[in-house]
Short mmCIF file of C-alpha atoms (C1' of nucleotides) in Angstrom, two decimals:
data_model
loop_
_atom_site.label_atom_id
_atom_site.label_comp_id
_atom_site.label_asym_id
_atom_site.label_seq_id
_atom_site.Cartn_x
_atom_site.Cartn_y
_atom_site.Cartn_z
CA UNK V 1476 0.00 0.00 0.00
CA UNK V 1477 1.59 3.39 -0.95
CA UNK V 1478 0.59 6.78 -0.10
CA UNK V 1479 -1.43 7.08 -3.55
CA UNK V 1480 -3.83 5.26 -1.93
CA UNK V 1481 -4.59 7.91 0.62
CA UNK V 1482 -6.39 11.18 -0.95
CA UNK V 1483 -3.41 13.30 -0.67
CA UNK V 1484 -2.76 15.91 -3.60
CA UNK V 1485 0.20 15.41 -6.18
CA UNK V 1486 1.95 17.90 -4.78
CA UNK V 1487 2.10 16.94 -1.21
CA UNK V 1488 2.84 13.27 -2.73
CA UNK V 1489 6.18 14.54 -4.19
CA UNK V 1490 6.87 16.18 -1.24
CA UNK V 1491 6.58 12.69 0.77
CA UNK V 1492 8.36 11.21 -1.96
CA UNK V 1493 11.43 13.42 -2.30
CA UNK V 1494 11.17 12.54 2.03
CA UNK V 1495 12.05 9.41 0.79
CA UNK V 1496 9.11 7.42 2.14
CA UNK V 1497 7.22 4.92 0.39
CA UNK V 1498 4.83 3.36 2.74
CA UNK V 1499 2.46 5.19 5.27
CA UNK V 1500 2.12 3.34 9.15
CA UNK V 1501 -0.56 1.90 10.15
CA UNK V 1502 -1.58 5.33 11.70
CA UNK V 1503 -1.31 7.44 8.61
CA UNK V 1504 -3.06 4.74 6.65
CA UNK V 1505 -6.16 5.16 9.30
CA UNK V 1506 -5.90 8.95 10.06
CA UNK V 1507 -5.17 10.19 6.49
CA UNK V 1508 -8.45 9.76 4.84
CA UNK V 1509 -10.46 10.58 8.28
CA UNK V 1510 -8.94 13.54 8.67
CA UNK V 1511 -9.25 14.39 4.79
CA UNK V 1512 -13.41 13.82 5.40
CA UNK V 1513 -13.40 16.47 7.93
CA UNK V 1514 -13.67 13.73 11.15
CA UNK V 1515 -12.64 14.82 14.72
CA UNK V 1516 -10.20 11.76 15.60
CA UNK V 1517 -8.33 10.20 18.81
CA UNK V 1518 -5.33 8.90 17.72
CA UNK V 1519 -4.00 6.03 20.79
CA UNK V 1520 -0.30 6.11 19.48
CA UNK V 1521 2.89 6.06 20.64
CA UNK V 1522 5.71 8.28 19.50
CA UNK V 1523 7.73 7.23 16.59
CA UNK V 1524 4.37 5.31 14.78
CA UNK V 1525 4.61 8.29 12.50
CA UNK V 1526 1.49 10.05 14.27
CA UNK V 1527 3.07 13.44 13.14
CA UNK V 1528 2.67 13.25 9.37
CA UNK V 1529 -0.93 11.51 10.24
CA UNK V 1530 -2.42 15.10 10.68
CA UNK V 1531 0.44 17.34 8.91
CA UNK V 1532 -0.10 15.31 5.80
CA UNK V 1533 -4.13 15.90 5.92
CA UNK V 1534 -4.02 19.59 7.08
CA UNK V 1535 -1.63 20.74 4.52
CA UNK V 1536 -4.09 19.72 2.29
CA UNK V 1537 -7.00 21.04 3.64
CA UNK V 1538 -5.12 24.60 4.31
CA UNK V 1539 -4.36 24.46 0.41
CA UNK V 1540 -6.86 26.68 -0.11
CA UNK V 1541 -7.47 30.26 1.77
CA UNK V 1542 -5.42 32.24 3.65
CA UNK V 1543 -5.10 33.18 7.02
CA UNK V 1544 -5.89 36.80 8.02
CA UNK V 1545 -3.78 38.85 10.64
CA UNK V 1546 -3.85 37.72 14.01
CA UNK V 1547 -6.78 34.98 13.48
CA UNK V 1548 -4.96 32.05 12.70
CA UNK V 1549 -6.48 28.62 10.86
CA UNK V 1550 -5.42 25.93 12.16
CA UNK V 1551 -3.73 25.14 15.39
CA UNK V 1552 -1.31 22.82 17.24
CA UNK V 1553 -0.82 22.59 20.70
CA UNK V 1554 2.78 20.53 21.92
CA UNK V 1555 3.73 20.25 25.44
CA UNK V 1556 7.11 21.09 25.02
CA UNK V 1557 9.33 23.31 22.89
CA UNK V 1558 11.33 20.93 21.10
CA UNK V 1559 8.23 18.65 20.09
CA UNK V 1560 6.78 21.96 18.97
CA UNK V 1561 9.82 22.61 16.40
CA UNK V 1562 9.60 18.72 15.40
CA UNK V 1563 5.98 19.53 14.03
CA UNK V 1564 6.83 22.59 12.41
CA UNK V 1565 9.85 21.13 10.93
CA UNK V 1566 7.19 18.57 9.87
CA UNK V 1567 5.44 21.57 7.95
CA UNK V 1568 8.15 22.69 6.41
CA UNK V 1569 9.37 19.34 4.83
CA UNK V 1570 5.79 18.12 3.40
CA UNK V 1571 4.58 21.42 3.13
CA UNK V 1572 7.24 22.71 0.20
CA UNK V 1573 5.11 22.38 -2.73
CA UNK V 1574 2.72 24.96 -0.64
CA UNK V 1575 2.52 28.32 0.16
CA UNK V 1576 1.30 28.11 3.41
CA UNK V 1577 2.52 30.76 6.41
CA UNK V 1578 3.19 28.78 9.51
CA UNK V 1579 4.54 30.60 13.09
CA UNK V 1580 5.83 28.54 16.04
CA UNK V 1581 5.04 29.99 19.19
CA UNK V 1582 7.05 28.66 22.31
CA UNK V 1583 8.39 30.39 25.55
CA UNK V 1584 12.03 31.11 26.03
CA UNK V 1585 12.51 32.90 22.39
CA UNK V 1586 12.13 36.61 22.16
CA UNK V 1587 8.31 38.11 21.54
CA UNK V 1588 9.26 40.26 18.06
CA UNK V 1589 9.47 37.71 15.05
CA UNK V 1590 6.17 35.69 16.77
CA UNK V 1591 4.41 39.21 16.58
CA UNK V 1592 5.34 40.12 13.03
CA UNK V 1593 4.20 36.73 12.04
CA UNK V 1594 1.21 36.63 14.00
CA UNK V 1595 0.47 39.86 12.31
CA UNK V 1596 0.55 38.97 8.52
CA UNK V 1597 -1.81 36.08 9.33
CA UNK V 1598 -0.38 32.27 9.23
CA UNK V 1599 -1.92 28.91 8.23
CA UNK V 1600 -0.35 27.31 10.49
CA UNK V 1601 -0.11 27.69 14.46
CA UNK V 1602 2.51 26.14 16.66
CA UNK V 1603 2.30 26.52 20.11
CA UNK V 1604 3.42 25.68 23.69
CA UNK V 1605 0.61 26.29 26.11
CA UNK V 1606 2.23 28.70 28.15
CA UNK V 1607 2.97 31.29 25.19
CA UNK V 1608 -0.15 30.55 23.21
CA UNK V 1609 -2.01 31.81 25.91
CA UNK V 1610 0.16 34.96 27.18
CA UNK V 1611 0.65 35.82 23.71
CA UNK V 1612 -3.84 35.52 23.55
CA UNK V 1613 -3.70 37.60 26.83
CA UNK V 1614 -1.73 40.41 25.08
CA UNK V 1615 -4.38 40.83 22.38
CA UNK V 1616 -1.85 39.46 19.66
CA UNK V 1617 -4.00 36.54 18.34
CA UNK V 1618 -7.61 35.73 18.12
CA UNK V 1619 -8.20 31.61 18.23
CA UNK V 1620 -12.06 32.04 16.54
CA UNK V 1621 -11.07 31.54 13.47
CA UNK V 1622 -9.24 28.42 13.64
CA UNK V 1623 -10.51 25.62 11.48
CA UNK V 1624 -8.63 22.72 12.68
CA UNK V 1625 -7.38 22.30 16.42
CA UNK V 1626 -4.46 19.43 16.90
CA UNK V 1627 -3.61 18.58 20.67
CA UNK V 1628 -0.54 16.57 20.56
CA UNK V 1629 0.71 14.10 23.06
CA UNK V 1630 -2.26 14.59 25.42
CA UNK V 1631 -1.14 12.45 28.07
CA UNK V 1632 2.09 14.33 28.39
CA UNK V 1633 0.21 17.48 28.63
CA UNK V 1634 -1.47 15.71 31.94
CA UNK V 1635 1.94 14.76 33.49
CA UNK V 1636 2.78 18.71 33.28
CA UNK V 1637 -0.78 19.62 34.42
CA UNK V 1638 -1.44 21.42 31.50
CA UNK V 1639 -5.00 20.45 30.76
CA UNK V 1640 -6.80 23.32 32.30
CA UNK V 1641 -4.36 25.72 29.90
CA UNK V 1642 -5.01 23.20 26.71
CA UNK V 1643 -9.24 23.36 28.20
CA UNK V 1644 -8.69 27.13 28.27
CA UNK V 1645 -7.34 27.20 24.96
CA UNK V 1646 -10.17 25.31 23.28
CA UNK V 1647 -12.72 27.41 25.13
CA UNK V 1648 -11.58 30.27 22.94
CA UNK V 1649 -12.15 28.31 19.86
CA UNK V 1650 -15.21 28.87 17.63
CA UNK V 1651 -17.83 25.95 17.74
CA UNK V 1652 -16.91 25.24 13.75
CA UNK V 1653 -14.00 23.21 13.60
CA UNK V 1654 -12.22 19.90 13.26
CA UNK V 1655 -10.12 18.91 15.98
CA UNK V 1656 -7.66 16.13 16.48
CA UNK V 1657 -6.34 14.27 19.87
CA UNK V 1658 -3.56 12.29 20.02
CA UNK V 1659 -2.36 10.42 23.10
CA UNK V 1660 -0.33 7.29 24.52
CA UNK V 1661 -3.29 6.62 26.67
CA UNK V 1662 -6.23 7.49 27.44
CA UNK V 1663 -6.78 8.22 30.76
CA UNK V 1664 -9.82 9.69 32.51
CA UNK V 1665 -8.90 13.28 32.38
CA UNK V 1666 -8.07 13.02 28.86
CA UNK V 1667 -11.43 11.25 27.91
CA UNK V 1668 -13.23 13.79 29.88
CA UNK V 1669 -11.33 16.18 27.62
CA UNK V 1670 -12.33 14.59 24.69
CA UNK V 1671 -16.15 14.20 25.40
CA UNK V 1672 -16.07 17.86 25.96
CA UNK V 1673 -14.43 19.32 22.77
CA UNK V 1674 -14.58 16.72 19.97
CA UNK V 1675 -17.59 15.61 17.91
CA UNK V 1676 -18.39 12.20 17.39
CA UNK V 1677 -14.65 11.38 17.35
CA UNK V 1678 -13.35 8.11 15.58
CA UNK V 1679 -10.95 6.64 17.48
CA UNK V 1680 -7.74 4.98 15.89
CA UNK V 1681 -5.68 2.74 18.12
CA UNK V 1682 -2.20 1.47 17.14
CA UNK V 1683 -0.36 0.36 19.62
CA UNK V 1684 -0.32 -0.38 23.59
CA UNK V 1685 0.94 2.68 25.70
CA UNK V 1686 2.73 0.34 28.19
CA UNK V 1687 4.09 -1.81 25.14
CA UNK V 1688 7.85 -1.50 24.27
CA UNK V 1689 8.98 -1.81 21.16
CA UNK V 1690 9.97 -5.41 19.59
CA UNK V 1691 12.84 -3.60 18.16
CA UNK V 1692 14.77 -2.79 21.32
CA UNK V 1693 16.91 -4.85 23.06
CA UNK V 1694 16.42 -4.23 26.61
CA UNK V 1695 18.93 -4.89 29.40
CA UNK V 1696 19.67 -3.79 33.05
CA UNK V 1697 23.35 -3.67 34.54
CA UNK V 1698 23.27 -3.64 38.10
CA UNK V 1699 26.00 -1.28 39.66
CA UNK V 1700 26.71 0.44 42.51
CA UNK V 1701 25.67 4.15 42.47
CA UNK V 1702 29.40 5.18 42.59
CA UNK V 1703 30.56 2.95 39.75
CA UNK V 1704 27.86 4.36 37.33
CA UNK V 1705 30.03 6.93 35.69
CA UNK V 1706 32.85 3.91 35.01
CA UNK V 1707 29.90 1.54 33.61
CA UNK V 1708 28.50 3.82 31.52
CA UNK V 1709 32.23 4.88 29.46
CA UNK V 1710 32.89 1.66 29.82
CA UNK V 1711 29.44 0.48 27.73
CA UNK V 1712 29.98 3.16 25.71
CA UNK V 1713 33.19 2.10 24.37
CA UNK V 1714 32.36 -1.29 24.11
CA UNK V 1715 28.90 -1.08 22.36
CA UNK V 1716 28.83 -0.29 18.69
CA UNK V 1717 27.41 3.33 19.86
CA UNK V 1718 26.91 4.74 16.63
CA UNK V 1719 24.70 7.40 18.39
CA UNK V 1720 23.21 7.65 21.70
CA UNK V 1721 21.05 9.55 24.40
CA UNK V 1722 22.10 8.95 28.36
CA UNK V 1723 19.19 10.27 29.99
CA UNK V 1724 19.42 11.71 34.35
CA UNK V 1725 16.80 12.31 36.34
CA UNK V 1726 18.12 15.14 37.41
CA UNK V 1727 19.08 18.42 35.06
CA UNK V 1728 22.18 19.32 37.44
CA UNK V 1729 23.37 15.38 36.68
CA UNK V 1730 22.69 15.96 33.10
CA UNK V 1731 25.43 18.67 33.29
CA UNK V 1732 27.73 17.01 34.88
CA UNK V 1733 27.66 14.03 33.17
CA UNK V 1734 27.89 15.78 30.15
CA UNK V 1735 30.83 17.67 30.64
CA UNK V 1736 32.81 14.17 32.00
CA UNK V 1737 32.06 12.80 29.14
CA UNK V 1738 33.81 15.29 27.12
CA UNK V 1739 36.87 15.64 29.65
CA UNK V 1740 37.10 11.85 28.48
CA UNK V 1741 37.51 12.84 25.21
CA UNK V 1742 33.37 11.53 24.03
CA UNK V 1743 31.78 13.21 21.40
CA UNK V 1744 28.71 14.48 23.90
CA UNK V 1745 26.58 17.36 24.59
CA UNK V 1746 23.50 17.78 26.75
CA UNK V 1747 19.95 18.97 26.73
CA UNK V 1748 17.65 20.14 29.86
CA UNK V 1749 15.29 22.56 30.77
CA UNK V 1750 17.51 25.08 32.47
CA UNK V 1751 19.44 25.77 29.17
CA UNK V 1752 18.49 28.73 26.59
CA UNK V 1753 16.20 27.74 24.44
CA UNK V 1754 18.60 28.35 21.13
CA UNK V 1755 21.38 25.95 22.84
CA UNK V 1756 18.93 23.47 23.70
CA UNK V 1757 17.31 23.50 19.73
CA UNK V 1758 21.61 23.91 18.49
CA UNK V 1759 22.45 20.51 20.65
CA UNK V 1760 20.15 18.85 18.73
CA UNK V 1761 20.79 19.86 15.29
CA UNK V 1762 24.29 19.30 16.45
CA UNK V 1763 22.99 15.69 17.59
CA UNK V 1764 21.21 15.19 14.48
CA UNK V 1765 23.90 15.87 12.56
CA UNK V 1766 26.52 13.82 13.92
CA UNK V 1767 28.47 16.57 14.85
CA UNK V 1768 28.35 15.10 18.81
CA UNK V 1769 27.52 11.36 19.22
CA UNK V 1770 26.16 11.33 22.87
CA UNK V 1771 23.29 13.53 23.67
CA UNK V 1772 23.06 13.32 27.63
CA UNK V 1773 19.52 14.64 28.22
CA UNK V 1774 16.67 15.07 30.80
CA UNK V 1775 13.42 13.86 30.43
CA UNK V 1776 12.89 17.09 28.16
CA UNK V 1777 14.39 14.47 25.55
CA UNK V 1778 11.80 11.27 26.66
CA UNK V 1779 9.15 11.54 24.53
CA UNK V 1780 8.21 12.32 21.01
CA UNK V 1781 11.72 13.56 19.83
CA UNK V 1782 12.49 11.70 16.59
CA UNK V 1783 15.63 11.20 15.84
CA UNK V 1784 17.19 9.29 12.92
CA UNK V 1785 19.66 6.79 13.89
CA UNK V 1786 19.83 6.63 17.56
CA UNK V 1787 21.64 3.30 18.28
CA UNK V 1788 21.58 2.98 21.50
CA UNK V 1789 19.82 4.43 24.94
CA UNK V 1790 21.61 4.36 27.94
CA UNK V 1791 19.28 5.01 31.76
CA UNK V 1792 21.87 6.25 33.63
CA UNK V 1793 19.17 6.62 36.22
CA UNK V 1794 16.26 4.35 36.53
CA UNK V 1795 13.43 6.87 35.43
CA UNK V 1796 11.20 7.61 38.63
CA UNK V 1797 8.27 7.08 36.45
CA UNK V 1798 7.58 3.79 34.18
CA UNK V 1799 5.88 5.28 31.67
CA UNK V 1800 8.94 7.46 30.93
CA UNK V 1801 11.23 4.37 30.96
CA UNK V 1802 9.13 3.31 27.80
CA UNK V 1803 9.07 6.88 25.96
CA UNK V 1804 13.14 7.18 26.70
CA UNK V 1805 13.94 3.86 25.13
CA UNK V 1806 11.46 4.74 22.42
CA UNK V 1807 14.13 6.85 21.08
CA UNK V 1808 16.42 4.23 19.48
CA UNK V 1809 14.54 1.50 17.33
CA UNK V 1810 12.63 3.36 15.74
CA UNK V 1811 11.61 3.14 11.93
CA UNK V 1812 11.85 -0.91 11.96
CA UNK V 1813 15.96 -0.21 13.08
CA UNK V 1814 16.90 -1.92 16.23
CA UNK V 1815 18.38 0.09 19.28
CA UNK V 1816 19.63 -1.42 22.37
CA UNK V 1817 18.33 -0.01 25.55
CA UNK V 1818 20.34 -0.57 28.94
CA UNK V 1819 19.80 0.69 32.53
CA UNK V 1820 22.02 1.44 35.05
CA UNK V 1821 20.18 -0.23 38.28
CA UNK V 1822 21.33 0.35 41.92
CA UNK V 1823 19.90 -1.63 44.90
CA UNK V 1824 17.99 1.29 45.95
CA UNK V 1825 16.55 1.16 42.58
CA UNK V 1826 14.50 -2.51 43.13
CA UNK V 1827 11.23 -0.62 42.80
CA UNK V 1828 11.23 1.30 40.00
CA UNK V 1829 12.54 -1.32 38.29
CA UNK V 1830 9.69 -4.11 39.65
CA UNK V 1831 7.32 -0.87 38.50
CA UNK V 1832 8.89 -0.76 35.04
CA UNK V 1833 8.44 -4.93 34.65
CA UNK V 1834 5.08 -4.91 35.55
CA UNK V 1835 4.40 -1.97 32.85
CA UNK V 1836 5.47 -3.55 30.09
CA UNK V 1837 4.52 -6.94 31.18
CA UNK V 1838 8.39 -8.98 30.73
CA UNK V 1839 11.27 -9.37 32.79
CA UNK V 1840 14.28 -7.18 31.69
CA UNK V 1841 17.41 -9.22 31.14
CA UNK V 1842 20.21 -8.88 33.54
CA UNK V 1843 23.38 -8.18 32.19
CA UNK V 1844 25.76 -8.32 34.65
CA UNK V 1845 27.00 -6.68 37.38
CA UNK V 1846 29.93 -3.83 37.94
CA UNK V 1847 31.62 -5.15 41.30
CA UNK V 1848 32.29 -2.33 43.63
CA UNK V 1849 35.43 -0.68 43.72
CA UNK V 1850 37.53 -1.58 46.28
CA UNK V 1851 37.00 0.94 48.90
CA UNK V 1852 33.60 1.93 47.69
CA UNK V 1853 31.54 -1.60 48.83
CA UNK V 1854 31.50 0.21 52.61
CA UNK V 1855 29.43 3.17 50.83
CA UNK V 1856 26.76 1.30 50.80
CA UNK V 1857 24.05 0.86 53.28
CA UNK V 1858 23.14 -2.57 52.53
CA UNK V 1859 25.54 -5.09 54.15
CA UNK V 1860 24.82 -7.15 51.39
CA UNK V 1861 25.28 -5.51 49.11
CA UNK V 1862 28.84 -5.42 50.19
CA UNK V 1863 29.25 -9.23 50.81
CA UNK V 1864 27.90 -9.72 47.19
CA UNK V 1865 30.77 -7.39 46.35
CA UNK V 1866 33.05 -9.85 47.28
CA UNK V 1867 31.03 -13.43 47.08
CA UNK V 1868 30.03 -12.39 43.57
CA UNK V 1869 33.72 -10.56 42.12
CA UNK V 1870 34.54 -13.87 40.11
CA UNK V 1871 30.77 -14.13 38.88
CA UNK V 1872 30.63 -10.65 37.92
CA UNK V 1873 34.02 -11.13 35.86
CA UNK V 1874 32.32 -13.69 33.87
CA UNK V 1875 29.26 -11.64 33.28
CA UNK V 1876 31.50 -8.45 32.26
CA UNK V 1877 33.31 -10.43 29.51
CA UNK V 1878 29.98 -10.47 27.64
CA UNK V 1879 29.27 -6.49 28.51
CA UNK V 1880 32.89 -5.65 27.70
CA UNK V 1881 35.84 -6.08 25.54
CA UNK V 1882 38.71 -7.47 27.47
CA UNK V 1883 41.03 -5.52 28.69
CA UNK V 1884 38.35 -2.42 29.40
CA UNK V 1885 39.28 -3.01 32.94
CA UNK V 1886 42.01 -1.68 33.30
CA UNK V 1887 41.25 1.19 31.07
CA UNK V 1888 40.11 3.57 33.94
CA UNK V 1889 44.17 3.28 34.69
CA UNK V 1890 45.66 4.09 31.76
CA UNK V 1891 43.31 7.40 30.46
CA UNK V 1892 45.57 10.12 29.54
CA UNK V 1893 43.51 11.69 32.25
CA UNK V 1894 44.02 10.36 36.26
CA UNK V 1895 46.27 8.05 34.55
CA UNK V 1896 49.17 8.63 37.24
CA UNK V 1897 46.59 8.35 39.55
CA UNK V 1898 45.33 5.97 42.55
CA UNK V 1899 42.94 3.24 41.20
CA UNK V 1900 39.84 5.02 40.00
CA UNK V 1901 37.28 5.49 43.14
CA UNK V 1902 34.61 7.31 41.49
CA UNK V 1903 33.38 9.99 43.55
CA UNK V 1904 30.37 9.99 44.93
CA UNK V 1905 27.40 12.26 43.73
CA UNK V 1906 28.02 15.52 44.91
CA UNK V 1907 26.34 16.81 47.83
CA UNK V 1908 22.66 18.65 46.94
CA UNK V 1909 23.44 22.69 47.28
CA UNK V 1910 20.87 24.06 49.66
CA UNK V 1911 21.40 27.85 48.05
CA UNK V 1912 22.06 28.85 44.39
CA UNK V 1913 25.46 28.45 43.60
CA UNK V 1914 27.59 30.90 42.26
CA UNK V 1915 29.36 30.41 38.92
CA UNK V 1916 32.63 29.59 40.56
CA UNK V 1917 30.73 26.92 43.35
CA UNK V 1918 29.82 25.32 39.89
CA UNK V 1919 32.91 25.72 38.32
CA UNK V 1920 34.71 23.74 41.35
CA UNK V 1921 32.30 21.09 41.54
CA UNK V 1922 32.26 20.23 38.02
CA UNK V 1923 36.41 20.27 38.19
CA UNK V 1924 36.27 17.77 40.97
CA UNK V 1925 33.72 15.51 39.52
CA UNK V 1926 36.08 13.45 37.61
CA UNK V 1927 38.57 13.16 40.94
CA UNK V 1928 39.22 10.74 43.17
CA UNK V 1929 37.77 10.90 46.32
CA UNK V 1930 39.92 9.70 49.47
CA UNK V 1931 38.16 6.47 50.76
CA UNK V 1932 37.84 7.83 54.00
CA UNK V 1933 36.15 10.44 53.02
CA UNK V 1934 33.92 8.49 51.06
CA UNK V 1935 33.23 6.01 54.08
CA UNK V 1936 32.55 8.63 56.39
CA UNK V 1937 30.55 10.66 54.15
CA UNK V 1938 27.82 7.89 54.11
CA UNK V 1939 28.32 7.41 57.47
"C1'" DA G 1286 13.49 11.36 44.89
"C1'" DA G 1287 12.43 15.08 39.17
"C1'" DA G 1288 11.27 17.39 35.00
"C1'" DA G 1289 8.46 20.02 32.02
"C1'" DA G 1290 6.18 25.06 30.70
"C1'" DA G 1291 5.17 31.66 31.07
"C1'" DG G 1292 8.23 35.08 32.93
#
DNA sequence: AAAAAAG
């Protein structure tokens, strides 16, 4: 089955063609022609099931025609976040070419002047982030009664960050004349009650199981101590074919830190979280994207809905707190029928999250292996053991390594250019949480010293 | 336990 098939104009087919795709999914094959009729639809998809081009494809069609008039835009899509926001528009751009449609993107952290002078000429096409939509609203700078066709995107992510009541706000202000289009991983009762309220007779199109990973991915959990997680992770990065890969934190400050290890150790990495400018954040990953860094180390800013050609392999540094994100971060690799490798970094105090993450997607992760603990770092933990296992399990953990690792990768935290004159590696431990802001040179010591060894006693004592 | 989005 081809696109042909599908309703679409000749012009947007070229456009899909020069794209170089040849098939539709199963989504695009089911929204297309909906969408084309006019329907209201719930799309139940996961990212990366090529739910973006489902309703880009459709609406540049329908927009073909007419154009929009200053400040009342005709169609609209709302994103919940920044990045995903750019993705669609991008998505405009590329099938859109044979067009002439005007298209603005309207997220927070870029400056109000070119969103104004676009807003003002009148676009086709509206972009948005809740937050700015709706300041930008406030400020008298758009009027939403004239939009035609109303996407929400990724509905159940706009829950998580409790932006329903903006995204209900938003399609209060819409006139009663329009199509509108909800896509979501799940459907959960908040999001049906959204539904009821502002589509018509919806169809809905299911493709896939929220909680279901994908076949593609090969999914694997190393169990490690949490000071040895900076040594398994270069050490799995140099031993994997890591053609490309995202190392997600939980936390943004870790995400920095990480990131700029990495680099000391001479990796190809960058990073991406919320605290960062807006233009560095969309400049990583173009860089990314481009293969001009290999690692992207990223907060959960990166977990869902980013699609990104090529990503071999996704690395957990931490186990996410929430399942659901565990499936949207490893949804990043394996995606368009490749296969991506997925691994975890699990602690003991991670037993949980993980037991959470198993009974999500219904299967047992594979163990891998385990990191022994450095010498000096088993009394770190709390767990006595934990620290016999250290020992008891050192040959058994050998074994399991040579699978995880070339040989020799042992020794390699020795004979780095970097530390290499120095005592065996003891990892430090994660830096103490700063009560108060710190100042730049606070950061600019702790980020020095979070590649140094850490005097065992010191260590020991510091966990008490 | 965190992150995300409006400044």
């Amino acid at each position: 089955m081809s696109f042909h098939a599908l309703g679409l104009s000749d012009e947007l087919l070229a456009a899909v063609e020069d794209s170089g795709y040849t098939e539709p999914t199963p989504i695009q094959r089911q929204a297309i022609p909906l969408v084309l009729m006019g329907r209201d639809i719930i799309g139940v998809a996961q990212t990366g099931t090529g739910k973006t081009a489902s309703f880009v494809l459709p609406m540049i069609d329908i927009l073909a025609h007419g154009r929009g008039r200053a400040r009342m835009p005709r169609s609209l899509i709302i994103a919940p976040t920044r990045e995903l926001a750019d993705q669609v528009a991008q998505n405009f751009l590329k099938y859109g070419k044979n067009h002439n449609l005007s298209m603005a993107l309207l997220i927070g952290g870029v400056s109000f002047g070119d969103q104004d002078k676009a807003l003002e000429k009148g676009v086709d096409v509206l972009i948005a982030t809740p937050g700015r939509l709706l300041d930008q609203f406030e400020r008298g700078k758009i009027l939403l009664s004239g939009v035609d066709i109303l996407v929400i995107d990724e509905a159940d992510r706009m829950l998580d960050m409790g932006f329903i009541p903006d995204v209900e706000r938003i399609c209060s202000l819409l006139g009663p004349n329009r199509q509108s289009l909800l896509f979501s991983a799940t459907m959960a009762p908040p999001i049906k009650k959204l539904a009821d309220r502002f589509l018509k007779e919806p169809r809905m199109i299911e493709v896939a199981r929220q909680s279901s990973t994908n076949a593609n991915i090969a999914q694997s959990l190393l169990m490690t101590g949490p000071r040895e997680k900076k040594q398994a992770l270069r050490e799995l990065l140099r031993a994997e074919e890591v053609t490309s890969a995202i190392v997600f934190c939980n936390r943004k400050r870790d995400v920095k830190e990480l990131a700029e290890s990495l680099k000391r150790d001479g990796f190809r990495a960058g990073q991406i979280h919320g605290d960062m400018e807006q233009r560095d954040r969309l400049s990583t990953l173009e860089d990314f994207k481009a293969d001009r860094i290999s690692i992207l180390v990223a907060s959960d800013v990166a977990a869902r809905g980013l699609d990104i050609k090529g990503v071999s392999h996704v690395f957990n540094f931490d186990v996410p707190f929430n399942a659901e994100d565990y499936v949207h971060r490893i949804g990043r690799t394996g995606r368009a029928g490749k296969t991506g490798i997925a691994v975890t970094l699990v602690t003991s105090a991670d037993a949980e999250l993980v037991a959470d993450i198993e009974k999500l997607i219904g299967a047992r992760v594979e163990r891998r292996g385990t990191v022994p603990q450095q010498d000096g770092g088993g009394a770190k933990s709390a767990d006595k053991g934990a620290e016999r296992d250290a020992d008891a399990g050192r040959d058994a953990g050998r074994d399991a390594d040579k699978d995880a690792r070339p040989a020799g990768s042992r020794a390699r935290g020795g004979k780095r250019a970097r530390g290499g004159d120095r005592k065996p590696e003891a990892p430090r431990a994660d830096p103490a949480p700063k009560a108060a802001p710190r100042s730049a040179r606070e950061e600019e010591f702790d980020d020095g010293g979070w590649n140094g060894p850490l005097p065992d006693f010191l260590s020991v004592s510091a966990r008490g």
